[in-house]
Amino acid sequence: MTIQLGIFYILAAFTVWAAAVVVLGKNIVRAAVALIFTFCGMAALYVLLDAEFLAAVQVLIYVGGITILLLFAIMLTSRISSAATRVINDQVLLSAIAAVGLLVGLIYAAVRGIPALSGPPRLPETAPFLGRALLTTYALPFEVVSILLLAGMVGAIVLARKE
């Protein structure tokens, strides 16, 4: 076993543990903090895949933006923190079926393997290629996502407003 494989197993275990805390946690604030650790673990796994730009974007966008926006929404919403609020998951059976199906598919892929059709495609340099794509081809979806995030922030402020 190489050092890189050992680091991968440690990072994968950490990321799965943090994701389990997000899904199974009873406290929503602790779940949001565990989500930050999950995103950081994913960024570290991207670094192991030699995708440094993707790791940096993961940290900037998900950890720095979306999770902090989620924490602001939780903190600004007074009804979530009240003791009378109960967290009930009505879709436990459906979630369990989906998880078992995913587990079966992953075990099948790990045991039988999935043959590669060809080698990985040669891509141009990542940062200039992505920058050009975001400002030309994907400009409209990029702006729609920014409006969606703004609407989420305004919605959190409206919900937190004292009437």
mmCIF file of C-alpha atoms in Angstrom:
data_model
loop_
_atom_site.group_PDB
_atom_site.id
_atom_site.type_symbol
_atom_site.label_atom_id
_atom_site.label_comp_id
_atom_site.label_asym_id
_atom_site.label_seq_id
_atom_site.Cartn_x
_atom_site.Cartn_y
_atom_site.Cartn_z
ATOM 1 C CA MET A 1 0.000 0.000 0.000
ATOM 2 C CA THR A 2 1.401 3.349 -1.008
ATOM 3 C CA ILE A 3 1.324 6.506 1.059
ATOM 4 C CA GLN A 4 -1.102 8.117 -1.395
ATOM 5 C CA LEU A 5 -3.524 5.201 -1.008
ATOM 6 C CA GLY A 6 -3.297 5.460 2.783
ATOM 7 C CA ILE A 7 -4.009 9.193 2.632
ATOM 8 C CA PHE A 8 -6.953 8.471 0.330
ATOM 9 C CA TYR A 9 -8.451 5.979 2.799
ATOM 10 C CA ILE A 10 -8.040 8.395 5.697
ATOM 11 C CA LEU A 11 -9.614 11.277 3.748
ATOM 12 C CA ALA A 12 -12.427 9.069 2.444
ATOM 13 C CA ALA A 13 -13.232 7.808 5.945
ATOM 14 C CA PHE A 14 -13.208 11.377 7.290
ATOM 15 C CA THR A 15 -15.484 12.599 4.492
ATOM 16 C CA VAL A 16 -17.943 9.731 4.920
ATOM 17 C CA TRP A 17 -17.980 10.246 8.702
ATOM 18 C CA ALA A 18 -18.711 13.982 8.291
ATOM 19 C CA ALA A 19 -21.438 13.229 5.731
ATOM 20 C CA ALA A 20 -23.003 10.727 8.138
ATOM 21 C CA VAL A 21 -23.053 13.420 10.832
ATOM 22 C CA VAL A 22 -24.836 15.724 8.363
ATOM 23 C CA VAL A 23 -27.475 13.148 7.519
ATOM 24 C CA LEU A 24 -27.996 11.564 10.933
ATOM 25 C CA GLY A 25 -27.501 14.581 13.194
ATOM 26 C CA LYS A 26 -30.372 15.890 15.281
ATOM 27 C CA ASN A 27 -28.982 19.431 15.684
ATOM 28 C CA ILE A 28 -29.203 21.409 12.449
ATOM 29 C CA VAL A 29 -26.339 23.764 13.334
ATOM 30 C CA ARG A 30 -23.979 20.849 14.019
ATOM 31 C CA ALA A 31 -25.111 19.262 10.764
ATOM 32 C CA ALA A 32 -24.234 22.473 8.892
ATOM 33 C CA VAL A 33 -20.784 22.563 10.504
ATOM 34 C CA ALA A 34 -20.286 18.894 9.587
ATOM 35 C CA LEU A 35 -21.242 19.856 6.029
ATOM 36 C CA ILE A 36 -18.267 22.245 6.013
ATOM 37 C CA PHE A 37 -16.000 19.336 6.986
ATOM 38 C CA THR A 38 -17.569 17.174 4.278
ATOM 39 C CA PHE A 39 -16.871 19.795 1.626
ATOM 40 C CA CYS A 40 -13.280 20.217 2.869
ATOM 41 C CA GLY A 41 -12.778 16.447 2.699
ATOM 42 C CA MET A 42 -14.057 16.448 -0.866
ATOM 43 C CA ALA A 43 -11.639 19.250 -1.731
ATOM 44 C CA ALA A 44 -8.769 17.209 -0.303
ATOM 45 C CA LEU A 45 -9.865 14.235 -2.422
ATOM 46 C CA TYR A 46 -9.839 16.500 -5.484
ATOM 47 C CA VAL A 47 -6.245 17.433 -4.669
ATOM 48 C CA LEU A 48 -5.360 13.729 -4.654
ATOM 49 C CA LEU A 49 -6.866 13.490 -8.144
ATOM 50 C CA ASP A 50 -4.589 16.328 -9.351
ATOM 51 C CA ALA A 51 -7.559 18.664 -9.773
ATOM 52 C CA GLU A 52 -6.227 21.584 -7.755
ATOM 53 C CA PHE A 53 -8.437 24.169 -9.445
ATOM 54 C CA LEU A 54 -11.539 22.106 -8.711
ATOM 55 C CA ALA A 55 -10.430 21.778 -5.074
ATOM 56 C CA ALA A 56 -10.006 25.536 -4.793
ATOM 57 C CA VAL A 57 -13.425 26.126 -6.339
ATOM 58 C CA GLN A 58 -14.909 23.557 -3.945
ATOM 59 C CA VAL A 59 -13.547 25.460 -0.968
ATOM 60 C CA LEU A 60 -14.455 28.904 -2.287
ATOM 61 C CA ILE A 61 -17.953 28.153 -3.542
ATOM 62 C CA TYR A 62 -19.242 25.418 -1.264
ATOM 63 C CA VAL A 63 -17.426 26.084 2.004
ATOM 64 C CA GLY A 64 -17.118 29.817 1.635
ATOM 65 C CA GLY A 65 -20.428 30.555 -0.013
ATOM 66 C CA ILE A 66 -23.178 27.997 0.168
ATOM 67 C CA THR A 67 -22.486 26.628 3.641
ATOM 68 C CA ILE A 68 -22.086 30.076 5.145
ATOM 69 C CA LEU A 69 -25.330 31.127 3.439
ATOM 70 C CA LEU A 70 -26.976 28.048 4.944
ATOM 71 C CA LEU A 71 -25.630 28.918 8.405
ATOM 72 C CA PHE A 72 -26.921 32.486 8.062
ATOM 73 C CA ALA A 73 -30.336 31.162 7.072
ATOM 74 C CA ILE A 74 -30.372 28.834 10.091
ATOM 75 C CA MET A 75 -29.291 31.564 12.483
ATOM 76 C CA LEU A 76 -31.740 34.122 11.096
ATOM 77 C CA THR A 77 -34.707 31.774 11.219
ATOM 78 C CA SER A 78 -35.976 31.819 14.770
ATOM 79 C CA ARG A 79 -38.516 29.031 14.295
ATOM 80 C CA ILE A 80 -35.865 26.399 13.611
ATOM 81 C CA SER A 81 -34.117 26.952 16.928
ATOM 82 C CA SER A 82 -37.277 26.699 19.019
ATOM 83 C CA ALA A 83 -37.712 23.660 21.240
ATOM 84 C CA ALA A 84 -41.190 22.958 19.843
ATOM 85 C CA THR A 85 -39.840 22.175 16.373
ATOM 86 C CA ARG A 86 -39.548 18.446 15.699
ATOM 87 C CA VAL A 87 -37.440 17.008 12.931
ATOM 88 C CA ILE A 88 -39.363 14.196 11.238
ATOM 89 C CA ASN A 89 -38.255 12.299 8.178
ATOM 90 C CA ASP A 90 -41.258 10.752 6.468
ATOM 91 C CA GLN A 91 -39.190 9.223 3.674
ATOM 92 C CA VAL A 92 -36.992 6.842 5.666
ATOM 93 C CA LEU A 93 -38.120 3.748 3.743
ATOM 94 C CA LEU A 94 -37.593 5.358 0.336
ATOM 95 C CA SER A 95 -34.176 6.638 1.416
ATOM 96 C CA ALA A 96 -33.178 3.195 2.690
ATOM 97 C CA ILE A 97 -34.205 1.569 -0.605
ATOM 98 C CA ALA A 98 -32.206 4.136 -2.578
ATOM 99 C CA ALA A 99 -29.171 3.672 -0.304
ATOM 100 C CA VAL A 100 -29.290 -0.122 -0.624
ATOM 101 C CA GLY A 101 -29.621 0.165 -4.413
ATOM 102 C CA LEU A 102 -26.608 2.487 -4.537
ATOM 103 C CA LEU A 103 -24.641 0.134 -2.289
ATOM 104 C CA VAL A 104 -25.424 -2.842 -4.545
ATOM 105 C CA GLY A 105 -24.316 -0.863 -7.604
ATOM 106 C CA LEU A 106 -21.078 0.204 -5.916
ATOM 107 C CA ILE A 107 -20.297 -3.343 -4.770
ATOM 108 C CA TYR A 108 -20.958 -4.632 -8.282
ATOM 109 C CA ALA A 109 -18.655 -1.991 -9.761
ATOM 110 C CA ALA A 110 -15.942 -2.756 -7.194
ATOM 111 C CA VAL A 111 -16.088 -6.541 -7.661
ATOM 112 C CA ARG A 112 -16.698 -6.875 -11.401
ATOM 113 C CA GLY A 113 -15.118 -3.643 -12.460
ATOM 114 C CA ILE A 114 -16.268 -1.380 -15.225
ATOM 115 C CA PRO A 115 -14.042 -1.554 -18.285
ATOM 116 C CA ALA A 116 -12.729 1.745 -19.562
ATOM 117 C CA LEU A 117 -13.634 2.535 -23.158
ATOM 118 C CA SER A 118 -10.548 4.663 -23.691
ATOM 119 C CA GLY A 119 -8.064 6.724 -21.765
ATOM 120 C CA PRO A 120 -8.987 10.019 -20.168
ATOM 121 C CA PRO A 121 -9.540 12.810 -22.679
ATOM 122 C CA ARG A 122 -6.857 15.430 -23.055
ATOM 123 C CA LEU A 123 -8.289 18.694 -21.811
ATOM 124 C CA PRO A 124 -6.854 22.160 -22.219
ATOM 125 C CA GLU A 125 -5.546 23.990 -19.179
ATOM 126 C CA THR A 126 -8.317 23.974 -16.610
ATOM 127 C CA ALA A 127 -8.534 27.563 -15.336
ATOM 128 C CA PRO A 128 -8.559 29.411 -18.696
ATOM 129 C CA PHE A 129 -10.880 26.808 -20.215
ATOM 130 C CA LEU A 130 -13.362 27.055 -17.328
ATOM 131 C CA GLY A 131 -13.180 30.855 -17.265
ATOM 132 C CA ARG A 132 -13.929 31.066 -20.965
ATOM 133 C CA ALA A 133 -16.767 28.540 -20.635
ATOM 134 C CA LEU A 134 -18.343 30.405 -17.690
ATOM 135 C CA LEU A 135 -18.298 33.710 -19.527
ATOM 136 C CA THR A 136 -19.511 32.410 -22.900
ATOM 137 C CA THR A 137 -21.366 29.096 -22.993
ATOM 138 C CA TYR A 138 -22.554 28.960 -19.382
ATOM 139 C CA ALA A 139 -23.096 32.662 -18.692
ATOM 140 C CA LEU A 140 -26.880 32.355 -18.309
ATOM 141 C CA PRO A 141 -26.826 29.384 -15.852
ATOM 142 C CA PHE A 142 -24.080 31.163 -13.888
ATOM 143 C CA GLU A 143 -26.271 34.260 -13.509
ATOM 144 C CA VAL A 144 -29.353 32.162 -12.664
ATOM 145 C CA VAL A 145 -27.460 30.491 -9.810
ATOM 146 C CA SER A 146 -26.382 33.874 -8.468
ATOM 147 C CA ILE A 147 -30.008 35.072 -8.504
ATOM 148 C CA LEU A 148 -31.063 31.856 -6.754
ATOM 149 C CA LEU A 149 -28.515 32.441 -3.981
ATOM 150 C CA LEU A 150 -29.689 36.038 -3.632
ATOM 151 C CA ALA A 151 -33.302 34.862 -3.373
ATOM 152 C CA GLY A 152 -32.290 32.397 -0.648
ATOM 153 C CA MET A 153 -30.637 35.142 1.360
ATOM 154 C CA VAL A 154 -33.628 37.479 0.970
ATOM 155 C CA GLY A 155 -35.953 34.624 1.965
ATOM 156 C CA ALA A 156 -33.941 33.995 5.145
ATOM 157 C CA ILE A 157 -34.102 37.681 6.049
ATOM 158 C CA VAL A 158 -37.871 37.793 5.434
ATOM 159 C CA LEU A 159 -38.409 34.701 7.595
ATOM 160 C CA ALA A 160 -36.271 36.111 10.400
ATOM 161 C CA ARG A 161 -38.028 39.458 10.452
ATOM 162 C CA LYS A 162 -40.021 40.110 13.623
ATOM 163 C CA GLU A 163 -43.644 40.888 12.872
#
